[in-house]
């Protein structure tokens, strides 16, 4: 597999609802290799999150790098969002040159599957919670520009 290319707007894949992955097919689909390639692409682009639709694959698969180690989630579902929200600055590797302030839940619980097919549940907050919300939105064809509060051409996280 060669290096992955990150797709940008107006590529239609970014607006599609991505398909759930059959957990029995993890090996057959080569998801460990895909995760490795996505993490490389994310790091090269200096991002801290990447969803599969951003590399042209309409499947429910994300990588996030906020913790010391990258996090890979298959079929992630946010099962609880805190009532408390906060504004934070975001950008997106698929929308170069744009940043904005987006209101997100401060804490979210997320469930999904690991690359070994095991169910996992994480209680997250702060930046990690923000990145997970941004990436799960990608799986539903939702982009941060749909939710932006105040558009500003400033630097920020690329997710
Ligand atoms: Co993004």
Coordinates of N, CA and C and ligand atoms in Angstrom, one line a residue:
X1 N 0.9 -1.2 0.0 CA 0.0 0.0 0.0 C 0.9 1.2 0.0
X2 N 0.7 2.1 -0.9 CA 1.5 3.3 -0.9 C 0.9 4.4 0.0
X3 N 1.5 5.5 0.1 CA 1.1 6.5 1.1 C -0.3 7.0 0.7
X4 N -1.1 7.3 1.7 CA -2.5 7.7 1.5 C -2.5 9.2 1.2
X5 N -3.5 9.6 0.5 CA -3.7 11.0 0.1 C -5.0 11.4 0.9
X6 N -4.9 12.6 1.6 CA -6.0 13.1 2.3 C -6.9 13.9 1.3
X7 N -8.2 13.5 1.2 CA -9.1 14.2 0.3 C -9.6 15.5 0.9
X8 N -9.9 16.5 0.1 CA -10.4 17.8 0.6 C -11.7 18.1 0.0
X9 N -12.3 19.1 0.5 CA -13.6 19.6 -0.1 C -13.3 20.1 -1.5
X10 N -14.2 19.9 -2.5 CA -15.5 19.5 -2.3 C -15.7 18.0 -2.6
X11 N -14.7 17.1 -2.3 CA -14.9 15.7 -2.6 C -16.1 15.1 -1.8
X12 N -17.0 14.5 -2.6 CA -18.3 14.1 -2.1 C -18.2 13.0 -1.0
X13 N -17.1 12.3 -0.9 CA -17.0 11.3 0.1 C -17.1 11.9 1.5
X14 N -16.7 13.2 1.6 CA -16.7 13.8 2.9 C -18.1 14.1 3.4
X15 N -19.1 14.0 2.5 CA -20.5 14.3 2.9 C -21.3 13.1 3.0
X16 N -20.7 11.9 2.8 CA -21.4 10.6 2.8 C -21.5 10.1 4.3
X17 N -22.5 9.3 4.6 CA -22.6 8.6 5.8 C -21.8 7.3 5.6
X18 N -20.8 7.2 6.4 CA -19.9 6.0 6.3 C -20.5 4.7 6.8
X19 N -20.1 3.6 6.2 CA -20.7 2.3 6.5 C -20.0 1.7 7.7
X20 N -20.8 1.0 8.5 CA -20.3 0.3 9.7 C -19.4 -0.9 9.2
X21 N -18.4 -1.2 10.0 CA -17.5 -2.3 9.7 C -18.0 -3.6 10.4
X22 N -18.0 -4.7 9.6 CA -18.3 -5.9 10.2 C -17.1 -6.4 11.0
X23 N -17.3 -6.5 12.3 CA -16.1 -6.8 13.1 C -15.4 -8.1 12.7
X24 N -16.2 -9.1 12.2 CA -15.6 -10.4 11.7 C -14.6 -10.1 10.6
X25 N -14.8 -9.0 9.9 CA -13.9 -8.8 8.7 C -12.7 -7.9 9.0
X26 N -12.4 -7.7 10.2 CA -11.2 -6.8 10.6 C -9.9 -7.3 9.8
X27 N -9.7 -8.6 9.9 CA -8.5 -9.2 9.3 C -8.5 -9.0 7.8
X28 N -9.6 -9.5 7.2 CA -9.8 -9.5 5.8 C -9.7 -8.1 5.2
X29 N -10.2 -7.1 5.9 CA -10.2 -5.7 5.4 C -8.8 -5.0 5.5
X30 N -7.9 -5.7 6.2 CA -6.5 -5.1 6.4 C -6.5 -3.8 7.2
X31 N -7.3 -3.8 8.3 CA -7.5 -2.6 9.0 C -6.3 -2.2 9.8
X32 N -5.5 -3.2 10.2 CA -4.2 -2.8 11.0 C -3.3 -2.0 10.0
X33 N -3.2 -2.5 8.8 CA -2.3 -1.8 7.8 C -2.9 -0.4 7.5
X34 N -4.3 -0.4 7.4 CA -4.9 0.9 7.1 C -4.7 1.9 8.3
X35 N -4.8 1.4 9.5 CA -4.5 2.3 10.7 C -3.1 2.8 10.6
X36 N -2.2 1.9 10.3 CA -0.7 2.3 10.3 C -0.6 3.5 9.2
X37 N -1.2 3.2 8.1 CA -1.0 4.2 7.0 C -1.7 5.6 7.3
X38 N -2.9 5.4 8.0 CA -3.6 6.7 8.4 C -2.8 7.5 9.4
X39 N -2.2 6.8 10.4 CA -1.4 7.4 11.4 C -0.2 8.2 10.8
X40 N 0.4 7.5 9.8 CA 1.5 8.2 9.1 C 1.0 9.4 8.3
X41 N -0.1 9.3 7.6 CA -0.7 10.4 6.9 C -1.1 11.6 7.8
X42 N -1.7 11.2 9.0 CA -2.1 12.2 10.0 C -0.8 13.0 10.5
X43 N 0.2 12.2 10.8 CA 1.4 12.9 11.4 C 2.1 13.7 10.3
X44 N 2.2 13.2 9.1 CA 2.8 14.0 8.0 C 2.1 15.3 7.8
X45 N 0.8 15.3 8.0 CA 0.0 16.5 7.8 C -0.1 17.4 9.1
X46 N 0.6 16.9 10.1 CA 0.6 17.6 11.4 C -0.8 17.7 12.0
X47 N -1.6 16.6 11.8 CA -3.0 16.6 12.4 C -3.0 15.8 13.7
X48 N -4.1 15.8 14.4 CA -4.2 15.0 15.6 C -5.4 14.1 15.6
X49 N -6.0 14.0 14.4 CA -7.1 13.0 14.2 C -7.4 12.9 12.7
X50 N -7.9 11.7 12.3 CA -8.2 11.5 10.9 C -9.3 10.4 10.8
X51 N -10.3 10.6 10.0 CA -11.4 9.7 9.9 C -11.2 9.1 8.4
X52 N -11.6 7.8 8.3 CA -11.5 7.1 7.0 C -12.0 7.8 5.8
X53 N -13.2 8.5 5.9 CA -13.7 9.2 4.7 C -12.6 10.3 4.2
X54 N -11.8 10.7 5.1 CA -10.8 11.7 4.7 C -9.7 11.2 3.8
X55 N -9.6 9.8 3.8 CA -8.7 9.2 2.8 C -9.4 8.5 1.8
X56 N -10.7 8.8 1.6 CA -11.5 8.3 0.5 C -12.2 7.0 0.8
X57 N -12.2 6.5 2.1 CA -12.8 5.3 2.4 C -14.0 5.6 3.3
X58 N -15.2 5.2 2.8 CA -16.4 5.6 3.5 C -16.8 4.4 4.5
X59 N -15.9 4.3 5.5 CA -16.2 3.3 6.6 C -16.0 4.0 7.9
X60 N -16.6 3.3 8.9 CA -16.6 4.0 10.3 C -15.3 3.6 11.0
X61 N -14.3 4.4 10.8 CA -12.9 4.0 11.3 C -12.2 5.3 11.5
X62 N -11.6 5.5 12.7 CA -10.9 6.8 13.0 C -9.6 6.5 13.7
X63 N -8.7 7.4 13.5 CA -7.4 7.4 14.3 C -7.3 8.8 15.0
X64 N -6.8 8.8 16.2 CA -6.7 10.0 17.0 C -5.4 10.0 17.7
X65 N -4.7 11.1 17.8 CA -3.4 11.2 18.5 C -3.4 12.4 19.4
X66 N -3.9 12.2 20.6 CA -3.9 13.2 21.6 C -3.1 12.6 22.8
X67 N -3.4 11.4 23.1 CA -2.7 10.7 24.2 C -1.3 10.4 23.7
X68 N -0.4 9.9 24.6 CA 1.0 9.6 24.1 C 1.0 8.6 23.0
X69 N 0.0 7.7 23.0 CA -0.1 6.7 21.9 C -1.3 6.9 21.1
X70 N -1.2 6.6 19.8 CA -2.4 6.8 18.9 C -3.5 5.9 19.3
X71 N -4.7 6.4 19.1 CA -5.9 5.6 19.4 C -6.6 5.3 18.1
X72 N -7.0 4.0 17.9 CA -7.7 3.6 16.7 C -9.1 3.1 17.2
X73 N -10.2 3.5 16.6 CA -11.5 3.0 16.9 C -12.3 2.6 15.7
X74 N -12.9 1.4 15.8 CA -13.7 0.9 14.8 C -15.2 1.1 15.2
X75 N -16.0 1.6 14.3 CA -17.4 1.8 14.6 C -17.6 2.6 15.9
X76 N -16.9 3.7 16.1 CA -17.1 4.5 17.3 C -18.5 5.1 17.4
X77 N -19.0 5.1 18.7 CA -20.3 5.6 18.9 C -20.2 6.5 20.2
X78 N -20.6 7.7 20.2 CA -20.6 8.5 21.4 C -21.9 8.2 22.2
X79 N -21.7 7.6 23.4 CA -22.9 7.1 24.1 C -23.3 8.1 25.2
X80 N -22.5 9.0 25.5 CA -22.9 10.1 26.4 C -22.1 11.4 26.2
X81 N -22.8 12.5 26.2 CA -22.1 13.8 26.0 C -22.5 14.6 27.2
X82 N -21.5 15.3 27.8 CA -21.8 16.2 29.0 C -22.7 17.3 28.5
X83 N -23.5 17.8 29.4 CA -24.4 19.0 29.2 C -23.5 20.2 29.0
X84 N -22.4 20.2 29.8 CA -21.5 21.3 29.7 C -20.7 21.3 28.4
X85 N -20.7 22.5 27.8 CA -20.0 22.6 26.5 C -19.0 23.7 26.6
X86 N -18.0 23.7 25.7 CA -17.0 24.8 25.6 C -16.7 25.1 24.2
X87 N -16.3 26.3 23.9 CA -15.8 26.7 22.6 C -14.3 26.3 22.5
X88 N -14.0 25.8 21.3 CA -12.5 25.5 21.1 C -12.3 25.7 19.6
X89 N -11.0 26.0 19.3 CA -10.6 26.3 18.0 C -10.3 25.0 17.2
X90 N -10.8 24.9 16.0 CA -10.6 23.7 15.2 C -10.3 24.0 13.8
X91 N -9.6 23.1 13.1 CA -9.4 23.1 11.7 C -9.6 21.7 11.2
X92 N -9.4 21.4 10.0 CA -9.6 20.1 9.4 C -8.7 19.9 8.3
X93 N -8.0 18.7 8.3 CA -7.1 18.4 7.2 C -7.8 18.4 5.8
X94 N -9.1 18.2 5.8 CA -9.8 18.2 4.5 C -10.4 19.5 4.1
X95 N -10.1 20.5 5.0 CA -10.5 21.9 4.7 C -9.3 22.8 4.9
X96 N -8.3 22.8 4.1 CA -7.1 23.5 4.3 C -7.3 25.0 4.5
X97 N -6.6 25.6 5.4 CA -6.6 27.1 5.5 C -7.8 27.7 6.3
X98 N -8.7 26.9 6.8 CA -9.8 27.4 7.5 C -9.8 26.9 9.0
X99 N -10.1 27.8 9.9 CA -10.2 27.5 11.3 C -11.4 28.2 11.8
X100 N -11.9 27.7 12.9 CA -13.1 28.4 13.5 C -13.3 27.8 14.9
X101 N -14.2 28.5 15.7 CA -14.5 28.1 17.0 C -15.8 27.3 17.0
X102 N -15.7 26.1 17.6 CA -16.8 25.2 17.6 C -17.2 24.8 19.1
X103 N -18.5 24.8 19.4 CA -18.9 24.5 20.7 C -19.1 22.9 20.7
X104 N -18.4 22.3 21.7 CA -18.4 20.8 21.8 C -18.7 20.5 23.3
X105 N -19.2 19.3 23.5 CA -19.3 18.8 24.9 C -17.9 18.7 25.5
X106 N -17.8 19.0 26.8 CA -16.5 19.0 27.4 C -16.1 17.5 27.7
X107 N -17.1 16.7 28.0 CA -16.8 15.2 28.2 C -17.7 14.4 27.3
X108 N -17.1 13.3 26.8 CA -17.9 12.3 26.1 C -17.4 10.9 26.4
X109 N -18.4 10.0 26.4 CA -18.1 8.6 26.5 C -18.2 8.0 25.1
X110 N -17.2 7.2 24.7 CA -17.3 6.7 23.4 C -17.1 5.1 23.5
X111 N -17.8 4.4 22.7 CA -17.7 3.0 22.6 C -17.3 2.6 21.2
X112 N -16.5 1.6 21.0 CA -16.2 1.1 19.7 C -15.4 -0.2 19.8
X113 N -14.7 -0.6 18.8 CA -13.9 -1.8 18.8 C -12.5 -1.5 18.5
X114 N -11.6 -2.3 19.1 CA -10.1 -2.1 18.8 C -9.8 -2.9 17.6
X115 N -8.5 -2.8 17.2 CA -8.1 -3.6 16.0 C -8.0 -5.1 16.2
X116 N -8.1 -5.5 17.5 CA -8.2 -6.9 17.8 C -9.7 -7.4 17.9
X117 N -10.6 -6.5 17.6 CA -12.0 -6.9 17.6 C -12.6 -6.9 19.0
X118 N -11.9 -6.3 19.9 CA -12.5 -6.2 21.3 C -13.3 -4.9 21.5
X119 N -14.4 -5.1 22.2 CA -15.2 -3.9 22.5 C -14.4 -3.0 23.5
X120 N -14.5 -1.7 23.3 CA -13.8 -0.8 24.3 C -14.7 0.4 24.6
X121 N -14.5 0.9 25.8 CA -15.3 2.1 26.1 C -14.3 3.1 26.8
X122 N -14.4 4.3 26.4 CA -13.5 5.4 26.9 C -14.3 6.5 27.5
X123 N -13.9 7.0 28.6 CA -14.4 8.3 29.2 C -13.4 9.4 28.9
X124 N -13.8 10.3 28.1 CA -12.8 11.3 27.6 C -13.3 12.7 28.0
X125 N -12.3 13.6 28.0 CA -12.6 15.0 28.2 C -11.6 15.9 27.6
X126 N -12.0 17.2 27.5 CA -11.0 18.2 27.0 C -10.7 18.0 25.5
X127 N -9.4 18.1 25.1 CA -9.1 18.0 23.7 C -9.4 16.6 23.1
X128 N -9.1 15.6 23.9 CA -9.4 14.2 23.4 C -10.9 14.1 23.0
X129 N -11.8 14.6 23.9 CA -13.2 14.6 23.7 C -13.6 15.4 22.4
X130 N -12.9 16.5 22.3 CA -13.2 17.4 21.1 C -12.8 16.6 19.8
X131 N -11.6 16.0 19.8 CA -11.2 15.4 18.6 C -12.1 14.2 18.2
X132 N -12.5 13.4 19.2 CA -13.4 12.3 19.0 C -14.7 12.8 18.4
X133 N -15.3 13.9 18.9 CA -16.5 14.4 18.4 C -16.4 14.9 16.9
X134 N -15.2 15.5 16.7 CA -14.9 16.0 15.3 C -14.8 14.8 14.3
X135 N -14.1 13.7 14.8 CA -13.9 12.6 13.9 C -15.2 11.8 13.7
X136 N -16.0 11.6 14.8 CA -17.2 10.9 14.6 C -18.2 11.6 13.7
X137 N -18.2 13.0 13.8 CA -19.0 13.8 12.8 C -18.6 13.5 11.4
X138 N -17.3 13.3 11.1 CA -16.8 13.0 9.8 C -17.5 11.7 9.3
X139 N -17.8 10.7 10.2 CA -18.4 9.5 9.7 C -19.9 9.7 9.3
X140 N -20.4 10.8 9.7 CA -21.8 11.1 9.3 C -21.9 12.2 8.3
X141 N -20.7 12.5 7.7 CA -20.7 13.5 6.7 C -20.8 14.9 7.2
X142 N -20.6 15.1 8.5 CA -20.7 16.4 9.1 C -19.3 17.0 9.3
X143 N -19.1 18.3 8.9 CA -17.8 19.0 9.0 C -17.9 20.1 10.0
X144 N -16.7 20.5 10.6 CA -16.7 21.5 11.6 C -17.3 22.8 11.1
X145 N -17.1 23.1 9.8 CA -17.6 24.3 9.2 C -19.2 24.4 9.3
X146 N -19.8 23.3 9.5 CA -21.3 23.2 9.7 C -21.7 23.8 11.1
X147 N -20.7 23.7 12.0 CA -21.0 24.0 13.4 C -20.3 25.2 14.0
X148 N -19.5 25.8 13.1 CA -18.6 26.9 13.5 C -19.4 28.1 14.1
X149 N -18.8 28.6 15.2 CA -19.5 29.8 15.8 C -18.9 31.1 15.2
X150 N -17.7 31.2 15.2 CA -17.1 32.4 14.7 C -15.9 32.0 13.8
X151 N -16.0 32.3 12.5 CA -14.9 31.9 11.6 C -13.7 32.8 11.8
X152 N -12.6 32.3 12.0 CA -11.4 33.1 12.1 C -10.2 32.4 11.3
X153 N -9.5 33.2 10.7 CA -8.3 32.7 9.9 C -7.1 32.7 10.9
X154 N -7.2 31.8 11.8 CA -6.1 31.7 12.8 C -5.6 30.2 12.8
X155 N -4.5 30.0 13.4 CA -4.0 28.7 13.5 C -4.8 27.9 14.5
X156 N -4.7 26.5 14.4 CA -5.5 25.7 15.4 C -5.1 24.3 15.1
X157 N -5.8 23.4 15.8 CA -5.6 22.0 15.6 C -6.2 21.5 14.3
X158 N -5.5 20.6 13.7 CA -5.9 20.0 12.4 C -6.4 18.6 12.7
X159 N -7.7 18.3 12.5 CA -8.2 17.0 12.9 C -8.7 16.1 11.8
Ligands
LIG1 CO1 -11.6 16.9 10.1

